[in-house]
PDB file of C-alpha atoms in Angstrom:
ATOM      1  CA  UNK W   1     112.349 164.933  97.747  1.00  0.00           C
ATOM      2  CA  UNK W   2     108.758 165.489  98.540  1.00  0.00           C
ATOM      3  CA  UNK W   3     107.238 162.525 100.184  1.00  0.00           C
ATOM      4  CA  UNK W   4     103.667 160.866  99.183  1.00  0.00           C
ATOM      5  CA  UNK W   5     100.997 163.018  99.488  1.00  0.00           C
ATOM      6  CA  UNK W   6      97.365 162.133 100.858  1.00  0.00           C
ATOM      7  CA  UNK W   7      94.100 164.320 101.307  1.00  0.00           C
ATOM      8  CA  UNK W   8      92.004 164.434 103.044  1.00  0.00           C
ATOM      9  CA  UNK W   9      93.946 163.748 106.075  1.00  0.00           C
ATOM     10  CA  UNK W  10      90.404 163.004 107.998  1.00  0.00           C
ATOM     11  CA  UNK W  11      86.764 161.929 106.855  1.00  0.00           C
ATOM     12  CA  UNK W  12      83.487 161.514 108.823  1.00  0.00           C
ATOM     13  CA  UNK W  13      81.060 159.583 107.001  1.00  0.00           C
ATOM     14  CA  UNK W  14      77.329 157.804 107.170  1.00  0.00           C
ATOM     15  CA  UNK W  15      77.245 154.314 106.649  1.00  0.00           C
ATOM     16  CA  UNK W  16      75.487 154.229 102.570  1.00  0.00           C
ATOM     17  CA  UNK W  17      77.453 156.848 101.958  1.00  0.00           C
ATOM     18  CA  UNK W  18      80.251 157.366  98.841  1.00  0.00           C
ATOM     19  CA  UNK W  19      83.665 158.573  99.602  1.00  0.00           C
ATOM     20  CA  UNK W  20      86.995 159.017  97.783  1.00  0.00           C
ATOM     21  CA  UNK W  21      90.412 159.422  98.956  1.00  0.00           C
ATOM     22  CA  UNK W  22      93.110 161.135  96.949  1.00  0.00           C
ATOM     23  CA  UNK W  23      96.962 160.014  96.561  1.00  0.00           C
ATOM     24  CA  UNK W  24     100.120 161.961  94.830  1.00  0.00           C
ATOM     25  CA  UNK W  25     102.979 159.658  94.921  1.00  0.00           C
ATOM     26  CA  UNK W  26     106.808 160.525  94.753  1.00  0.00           C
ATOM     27  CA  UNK W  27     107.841 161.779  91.271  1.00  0.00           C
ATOM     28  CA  UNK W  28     108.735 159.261  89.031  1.00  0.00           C
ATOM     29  CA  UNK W  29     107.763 156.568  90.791  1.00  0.00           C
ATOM     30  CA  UNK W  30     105.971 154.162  88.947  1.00  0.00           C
ATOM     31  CA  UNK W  31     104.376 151.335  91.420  1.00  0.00           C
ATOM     32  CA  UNK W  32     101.936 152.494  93.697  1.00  0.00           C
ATOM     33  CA  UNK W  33      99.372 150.898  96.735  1.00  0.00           C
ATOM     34  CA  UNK W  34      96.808 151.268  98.195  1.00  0.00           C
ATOM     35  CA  UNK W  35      96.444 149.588 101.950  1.00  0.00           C
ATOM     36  CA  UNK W  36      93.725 149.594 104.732  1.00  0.00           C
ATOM     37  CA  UNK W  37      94.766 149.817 108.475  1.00  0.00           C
ATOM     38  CA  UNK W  38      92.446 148.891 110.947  1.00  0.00           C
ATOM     39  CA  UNK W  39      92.982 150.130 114.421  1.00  0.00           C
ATOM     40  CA  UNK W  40      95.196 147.821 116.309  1.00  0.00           C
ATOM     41  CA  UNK W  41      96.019 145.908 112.632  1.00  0.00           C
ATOM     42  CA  UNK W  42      99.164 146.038 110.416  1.00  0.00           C
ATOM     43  CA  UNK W  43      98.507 147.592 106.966  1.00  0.00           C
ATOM     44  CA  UNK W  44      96.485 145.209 104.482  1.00  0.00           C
ATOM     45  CA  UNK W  45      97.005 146.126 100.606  1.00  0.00           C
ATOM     46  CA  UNK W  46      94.120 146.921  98.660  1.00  0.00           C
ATOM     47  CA  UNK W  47      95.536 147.299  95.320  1.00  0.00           C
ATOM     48  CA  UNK W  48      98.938 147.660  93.639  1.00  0.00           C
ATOM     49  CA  UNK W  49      99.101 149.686  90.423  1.00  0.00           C
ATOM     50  CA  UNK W  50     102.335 149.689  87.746  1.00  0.00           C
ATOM     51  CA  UNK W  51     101.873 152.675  85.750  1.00  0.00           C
ATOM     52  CA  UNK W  52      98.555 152.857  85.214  1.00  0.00           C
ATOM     53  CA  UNK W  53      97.480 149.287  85.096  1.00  0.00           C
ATOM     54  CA  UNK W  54      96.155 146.676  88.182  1.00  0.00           C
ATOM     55  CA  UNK W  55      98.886 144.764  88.887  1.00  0.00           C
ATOM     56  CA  UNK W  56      97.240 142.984  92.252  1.00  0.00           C
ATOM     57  CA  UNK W  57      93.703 143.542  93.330  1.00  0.00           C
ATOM     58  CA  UNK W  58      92.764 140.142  94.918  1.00  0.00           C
ATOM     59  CA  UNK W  59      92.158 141.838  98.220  1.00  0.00           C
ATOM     60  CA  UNK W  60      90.228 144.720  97.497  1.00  0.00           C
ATOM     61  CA  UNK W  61      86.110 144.415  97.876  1.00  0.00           C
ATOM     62  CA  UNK W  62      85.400 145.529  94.295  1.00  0.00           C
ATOM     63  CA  UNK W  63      81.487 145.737  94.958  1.00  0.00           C
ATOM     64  CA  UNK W  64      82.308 148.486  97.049  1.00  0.00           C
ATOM     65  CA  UNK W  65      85.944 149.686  96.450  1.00  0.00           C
ATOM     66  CA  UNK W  66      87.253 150.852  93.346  1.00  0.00           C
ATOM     67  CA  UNK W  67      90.092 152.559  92.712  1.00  0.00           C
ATOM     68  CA  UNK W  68      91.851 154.305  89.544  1.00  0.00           C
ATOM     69  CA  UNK W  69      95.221 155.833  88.254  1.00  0.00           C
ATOM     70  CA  UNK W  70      94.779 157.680  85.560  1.00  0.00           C
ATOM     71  CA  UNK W  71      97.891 159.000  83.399  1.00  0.00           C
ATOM     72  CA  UNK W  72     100.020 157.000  86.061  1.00  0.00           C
ATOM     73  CA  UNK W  73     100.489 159.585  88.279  1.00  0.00           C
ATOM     74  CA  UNK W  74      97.899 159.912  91.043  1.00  0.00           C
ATOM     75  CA  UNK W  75      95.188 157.666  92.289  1.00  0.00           C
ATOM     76  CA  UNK W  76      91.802 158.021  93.979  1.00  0.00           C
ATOM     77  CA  UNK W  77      90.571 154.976  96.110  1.00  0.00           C
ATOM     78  CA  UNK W  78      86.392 154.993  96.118  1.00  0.00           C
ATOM     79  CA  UNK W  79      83.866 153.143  98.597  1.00  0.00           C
ATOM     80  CA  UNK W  80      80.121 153.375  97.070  1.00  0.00           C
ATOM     81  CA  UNK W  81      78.427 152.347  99.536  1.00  0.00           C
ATOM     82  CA  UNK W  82      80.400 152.583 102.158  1.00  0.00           C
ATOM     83  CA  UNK W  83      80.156 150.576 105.565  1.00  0.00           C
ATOM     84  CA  UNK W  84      80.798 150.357 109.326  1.00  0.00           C
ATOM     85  CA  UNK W  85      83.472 147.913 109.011  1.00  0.00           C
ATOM     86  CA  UNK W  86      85.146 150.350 106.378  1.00  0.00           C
ATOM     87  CA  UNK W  87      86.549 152.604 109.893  1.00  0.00           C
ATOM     88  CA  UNK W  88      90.383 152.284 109.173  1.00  0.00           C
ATOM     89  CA  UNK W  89      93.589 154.387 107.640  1.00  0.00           C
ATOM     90  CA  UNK W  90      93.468 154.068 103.893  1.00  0.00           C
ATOM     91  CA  UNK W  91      97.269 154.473 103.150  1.00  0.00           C
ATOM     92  CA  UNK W  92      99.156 155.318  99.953  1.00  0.00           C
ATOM     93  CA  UNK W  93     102.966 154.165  99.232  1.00  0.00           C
ATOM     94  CA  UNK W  94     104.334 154.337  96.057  1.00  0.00           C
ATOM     95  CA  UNK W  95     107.855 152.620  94.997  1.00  0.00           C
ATOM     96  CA  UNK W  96     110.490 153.603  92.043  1.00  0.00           C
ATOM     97  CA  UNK W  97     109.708 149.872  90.155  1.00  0.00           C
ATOM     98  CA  UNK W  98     108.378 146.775  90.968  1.00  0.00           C
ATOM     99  CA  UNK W  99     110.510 143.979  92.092  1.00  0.00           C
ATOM    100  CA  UNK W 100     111.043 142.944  95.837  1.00  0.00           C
ATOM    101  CA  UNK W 101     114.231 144.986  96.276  1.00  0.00           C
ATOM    102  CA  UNK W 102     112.397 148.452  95.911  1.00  0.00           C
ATOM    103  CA  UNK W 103     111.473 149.688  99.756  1.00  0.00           C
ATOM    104  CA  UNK W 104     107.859 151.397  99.664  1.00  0.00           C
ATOM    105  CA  UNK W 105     107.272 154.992 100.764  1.00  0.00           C
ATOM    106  CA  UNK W 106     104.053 155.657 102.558  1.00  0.00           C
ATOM    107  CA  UNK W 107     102.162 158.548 103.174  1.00  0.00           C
ATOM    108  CA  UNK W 108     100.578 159.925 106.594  1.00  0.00           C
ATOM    109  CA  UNK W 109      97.126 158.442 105.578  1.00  0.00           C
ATOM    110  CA  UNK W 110      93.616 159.459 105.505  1.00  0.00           C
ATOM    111  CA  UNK W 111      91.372 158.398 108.443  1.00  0.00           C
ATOM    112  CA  UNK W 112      87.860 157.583 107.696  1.00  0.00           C
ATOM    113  CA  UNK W 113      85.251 156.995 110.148  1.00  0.00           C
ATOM    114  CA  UNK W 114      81.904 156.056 108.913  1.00  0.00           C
ATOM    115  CA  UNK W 115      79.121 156.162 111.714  1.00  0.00           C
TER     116      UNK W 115
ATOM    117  CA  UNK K   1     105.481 135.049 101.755  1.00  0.00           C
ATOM    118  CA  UNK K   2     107.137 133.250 104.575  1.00  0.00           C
ATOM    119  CA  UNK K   3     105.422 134.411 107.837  1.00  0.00           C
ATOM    120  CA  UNK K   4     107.254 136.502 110.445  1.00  0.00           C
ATOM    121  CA  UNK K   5     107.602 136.264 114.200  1.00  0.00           C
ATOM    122  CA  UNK K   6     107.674 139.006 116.700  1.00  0.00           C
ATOM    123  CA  UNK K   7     107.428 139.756 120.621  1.00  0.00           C
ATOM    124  CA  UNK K   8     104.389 141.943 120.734  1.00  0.00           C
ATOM    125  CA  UNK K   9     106.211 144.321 123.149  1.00  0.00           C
ATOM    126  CA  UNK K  10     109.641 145.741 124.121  1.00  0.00           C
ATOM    127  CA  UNK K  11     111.210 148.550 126.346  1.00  0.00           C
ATOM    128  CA  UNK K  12     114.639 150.014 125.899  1.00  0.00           C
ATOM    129  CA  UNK K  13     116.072 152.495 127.735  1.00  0.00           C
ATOM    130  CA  UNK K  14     117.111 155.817 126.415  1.00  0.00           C
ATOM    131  CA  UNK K  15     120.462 156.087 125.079  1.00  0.00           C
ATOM    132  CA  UNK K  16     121.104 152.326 124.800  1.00  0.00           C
ATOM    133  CA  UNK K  17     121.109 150.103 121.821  1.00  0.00           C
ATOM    134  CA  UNK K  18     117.172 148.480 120.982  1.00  0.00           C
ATOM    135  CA  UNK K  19     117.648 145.042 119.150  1.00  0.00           C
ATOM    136  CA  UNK K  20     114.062 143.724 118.304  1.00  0.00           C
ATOM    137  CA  UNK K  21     114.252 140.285 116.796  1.00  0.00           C
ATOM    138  CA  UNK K  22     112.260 138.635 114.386  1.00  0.00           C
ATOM    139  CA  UNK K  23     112.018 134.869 113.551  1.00  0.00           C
ATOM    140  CA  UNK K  24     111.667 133.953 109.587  1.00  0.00           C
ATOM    141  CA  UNK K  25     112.600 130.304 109.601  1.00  0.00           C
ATOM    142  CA  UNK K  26     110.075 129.610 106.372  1.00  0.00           C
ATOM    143  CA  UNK K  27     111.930 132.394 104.778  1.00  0.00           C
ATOM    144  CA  UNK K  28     113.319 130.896 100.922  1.00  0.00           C
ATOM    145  CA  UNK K  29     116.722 132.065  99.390  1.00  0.00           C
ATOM    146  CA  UNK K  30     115.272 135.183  97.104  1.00  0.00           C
ATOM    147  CA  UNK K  31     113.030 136.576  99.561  1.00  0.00           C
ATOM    148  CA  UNK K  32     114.220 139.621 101.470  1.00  0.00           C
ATOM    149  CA  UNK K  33     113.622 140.952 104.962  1.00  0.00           C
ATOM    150  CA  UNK K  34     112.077 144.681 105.427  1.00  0.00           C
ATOM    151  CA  UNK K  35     112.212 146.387 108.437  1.00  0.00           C
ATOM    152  CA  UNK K  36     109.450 149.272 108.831  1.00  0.00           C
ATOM    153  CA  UNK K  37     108.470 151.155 111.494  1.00  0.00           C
ATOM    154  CA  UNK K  38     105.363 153.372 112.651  1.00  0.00           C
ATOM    155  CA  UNK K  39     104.865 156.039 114.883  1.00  0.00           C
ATOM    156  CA  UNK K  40     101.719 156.914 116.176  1.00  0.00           C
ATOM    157  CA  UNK K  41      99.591 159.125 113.377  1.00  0.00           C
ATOM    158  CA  UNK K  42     101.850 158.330 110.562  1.00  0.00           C
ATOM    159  CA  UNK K  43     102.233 156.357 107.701  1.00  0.00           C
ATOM    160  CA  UNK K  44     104.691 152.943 107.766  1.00  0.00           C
ATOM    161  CA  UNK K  45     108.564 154.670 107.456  1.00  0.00           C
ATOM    162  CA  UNK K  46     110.726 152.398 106.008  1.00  0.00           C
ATOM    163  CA  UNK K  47     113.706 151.669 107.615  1.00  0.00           C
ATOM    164  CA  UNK K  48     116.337 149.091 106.069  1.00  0.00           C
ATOM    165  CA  UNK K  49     115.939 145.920 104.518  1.00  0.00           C
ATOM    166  CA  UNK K  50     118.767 142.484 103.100  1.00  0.00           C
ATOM    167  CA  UNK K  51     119.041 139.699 101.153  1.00  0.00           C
ATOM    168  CA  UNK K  52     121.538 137.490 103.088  1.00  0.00           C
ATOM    169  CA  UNK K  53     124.633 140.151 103.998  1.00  0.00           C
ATOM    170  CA  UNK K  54     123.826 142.376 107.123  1.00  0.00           C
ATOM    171  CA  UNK K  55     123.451 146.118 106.651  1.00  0.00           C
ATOM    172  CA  UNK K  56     123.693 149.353 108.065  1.00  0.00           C
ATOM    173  CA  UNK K  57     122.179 152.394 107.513  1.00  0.00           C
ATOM    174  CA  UNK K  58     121.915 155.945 108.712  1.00  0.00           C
ATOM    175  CA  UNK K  59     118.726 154.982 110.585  1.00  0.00           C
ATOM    176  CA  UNK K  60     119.634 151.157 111.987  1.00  0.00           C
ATOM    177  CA  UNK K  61     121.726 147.819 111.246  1.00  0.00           C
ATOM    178  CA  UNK K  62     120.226 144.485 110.330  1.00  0.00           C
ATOM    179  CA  UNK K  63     121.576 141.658 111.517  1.00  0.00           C
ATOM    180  CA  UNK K  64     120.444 138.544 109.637  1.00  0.00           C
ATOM    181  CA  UNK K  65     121.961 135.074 110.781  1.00  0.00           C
ATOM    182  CA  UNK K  66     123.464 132.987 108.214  1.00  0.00           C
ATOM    183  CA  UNK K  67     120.707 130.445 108.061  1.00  0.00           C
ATOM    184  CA  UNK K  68     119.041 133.346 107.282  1.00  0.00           C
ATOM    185  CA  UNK K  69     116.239 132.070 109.615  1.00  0.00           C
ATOM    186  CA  UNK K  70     116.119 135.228 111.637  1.00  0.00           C
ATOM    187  CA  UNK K  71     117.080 138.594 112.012  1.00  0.00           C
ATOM    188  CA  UNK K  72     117.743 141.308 114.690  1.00  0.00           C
ATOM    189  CA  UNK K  73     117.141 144.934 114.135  1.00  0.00           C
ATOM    190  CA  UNK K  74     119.668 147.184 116.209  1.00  0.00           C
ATOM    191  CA  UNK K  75     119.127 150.832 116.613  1.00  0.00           C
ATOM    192  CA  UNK K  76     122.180 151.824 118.143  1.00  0.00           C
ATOM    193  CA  UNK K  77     121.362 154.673 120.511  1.00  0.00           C
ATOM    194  CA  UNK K  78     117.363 154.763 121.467  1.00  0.00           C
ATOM    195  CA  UNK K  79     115.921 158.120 121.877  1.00  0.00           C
ATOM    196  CA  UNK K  80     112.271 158.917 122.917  1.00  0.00           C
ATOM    197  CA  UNK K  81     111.410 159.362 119.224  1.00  0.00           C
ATOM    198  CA  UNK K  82     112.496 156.085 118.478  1.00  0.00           C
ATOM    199  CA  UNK K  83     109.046 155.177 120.290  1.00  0.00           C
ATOM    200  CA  UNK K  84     106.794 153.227 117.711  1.00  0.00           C
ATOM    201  CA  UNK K  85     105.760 149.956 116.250  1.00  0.00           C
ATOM    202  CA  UNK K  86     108.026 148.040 114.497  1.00  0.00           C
ATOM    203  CA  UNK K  87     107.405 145.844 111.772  1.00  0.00           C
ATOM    204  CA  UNK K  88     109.608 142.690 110.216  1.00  0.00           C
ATOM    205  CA  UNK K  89     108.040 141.308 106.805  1.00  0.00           C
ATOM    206  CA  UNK K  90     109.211 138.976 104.490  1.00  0.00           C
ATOM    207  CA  UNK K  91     109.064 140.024 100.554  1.00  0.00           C
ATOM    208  CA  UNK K  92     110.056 137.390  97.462  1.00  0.00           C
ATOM    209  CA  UNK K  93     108.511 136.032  94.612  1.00  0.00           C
ATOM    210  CA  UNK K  94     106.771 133.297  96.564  1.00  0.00           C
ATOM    211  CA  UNK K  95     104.071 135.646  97.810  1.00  0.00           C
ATOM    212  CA  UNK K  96     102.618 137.008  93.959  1.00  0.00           C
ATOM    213  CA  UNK K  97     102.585 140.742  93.929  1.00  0.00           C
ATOM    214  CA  UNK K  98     105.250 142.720  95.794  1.00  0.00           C
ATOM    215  CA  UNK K  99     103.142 144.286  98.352  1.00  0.00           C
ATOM    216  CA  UNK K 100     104.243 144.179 100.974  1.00  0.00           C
ATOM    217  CA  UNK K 101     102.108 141.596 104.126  1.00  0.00           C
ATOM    218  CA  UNK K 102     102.147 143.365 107.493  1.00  0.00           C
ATOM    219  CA  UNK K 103     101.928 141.150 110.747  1.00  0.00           C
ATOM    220  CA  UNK K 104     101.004 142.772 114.109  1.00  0.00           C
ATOM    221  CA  UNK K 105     104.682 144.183 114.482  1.00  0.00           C
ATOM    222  CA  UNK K 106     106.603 144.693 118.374  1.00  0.00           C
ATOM    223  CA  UNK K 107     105.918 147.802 120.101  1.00  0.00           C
ATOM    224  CA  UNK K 108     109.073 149.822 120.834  1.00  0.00           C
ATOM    225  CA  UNK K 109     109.156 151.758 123.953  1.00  0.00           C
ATOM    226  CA  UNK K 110     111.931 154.138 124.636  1.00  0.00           C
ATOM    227  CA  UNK K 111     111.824 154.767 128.425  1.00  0.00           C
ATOM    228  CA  UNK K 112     113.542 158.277 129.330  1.00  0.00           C
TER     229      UNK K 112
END
């Protein structure tokens, strides 16, 4: 079974700058996240997607983050503008169903360092 | 979610059994306990979770007391890989959503 997928697997930004992150979950699955992970910090989610509708967004900075899953398959987190605080590991997991008994698989990350 | 408790740090020699505890006393009857794990560079690797009965796995065995209050993750024979931070969270319907809320985890070290 071929795990989550994530690219780019690093990004060097300017601060003002836009980028977007890309995320292929595991086939079929239908739940999928988005978390930050600041250096020395446990993962904080962003945004949890059933299909391809917001399930939980509460935590995610929407005048600068957005974030999309078209066709409920794979997802692209944005930051427009982005800034300094924004340095972290954007992480991807996605999960066969939603429901507290479903484990979440994770992908290696992208790391994005804005300067 | 309830909150979770863990020692920031741990060592375990190589070859021996690690058993990293976690305190959960808030912890209400539907909410389960998830035991993840993270080695440097990678993304969070999930690695058992219960409800109430302990479990075992191909990976580790979770011990959960019958107050359910806390829990003790046992990986029964440490190797160097086994090196990473471990995380013990606490997922039910009391916290909303079911993402999953990461504390600071306990550092494994697996000294050869």
């Amino acid at each position: 079974e071929a795990g989550v997928a994530q690219s780019p697997r690093y990004k060097i930004i300017e601060k003002r700058q836009s980028v977007a992150f890309w995320c292929n979950p595991i086939s079929g699955h239908a739940t999928l996240y988005w978390y930050q992970q600041i250096l020395g910090q446990g993962p904080k989610l962003l945004i949890q997607f059933q299909n391809n509708g917001v399930v939980d967004d509460s935590q995610l900075p929407k005048d600068r983050f957005s974030a999309e899953r078209l066709k409920g398959v794979d997802s692209t987190l944005k930051i427009q503008p982005a800034k300094l605080e924004d340095s972290a590991v954007y992480l991807c997991a996605s999960s066969p169903r939603t429901g507290y008994n479903s484990p979440l698989h994770f992908g290696n990350g992208t790391r994005l360092t804005v300067t | 979610d309830a909150k979770t408790t863990q020692p920031t740090s741990m060592d375990c020699a190589e070859g021996r059994a690690a058993n990293l505890p976690c305190n959960h006393s808030t912890i209400s009857g539907n909410e389960y306990v998830y035991w993840y794990r993270q080695i440097h560079s990678q993304g969070p690797q999930y690695i058992i979770h219960g409800l109430k009965n302990n479990e075992t796995n191909e990976m580790a065995s979770l011990i959960i007391t019958e107050d359910r209050k806390s829990s003790t993750l046992i990986l029964p024979h440490a190797t160097l890989r086994d090196t990473a931070v471990y995380y013990c969270i606490v997922s039910g319907p009391g916290g909303g959503a079911d993402g999953l809320t990461f504390g600071k985890g306990t550092h494994l070290i697996i000294q050869p």
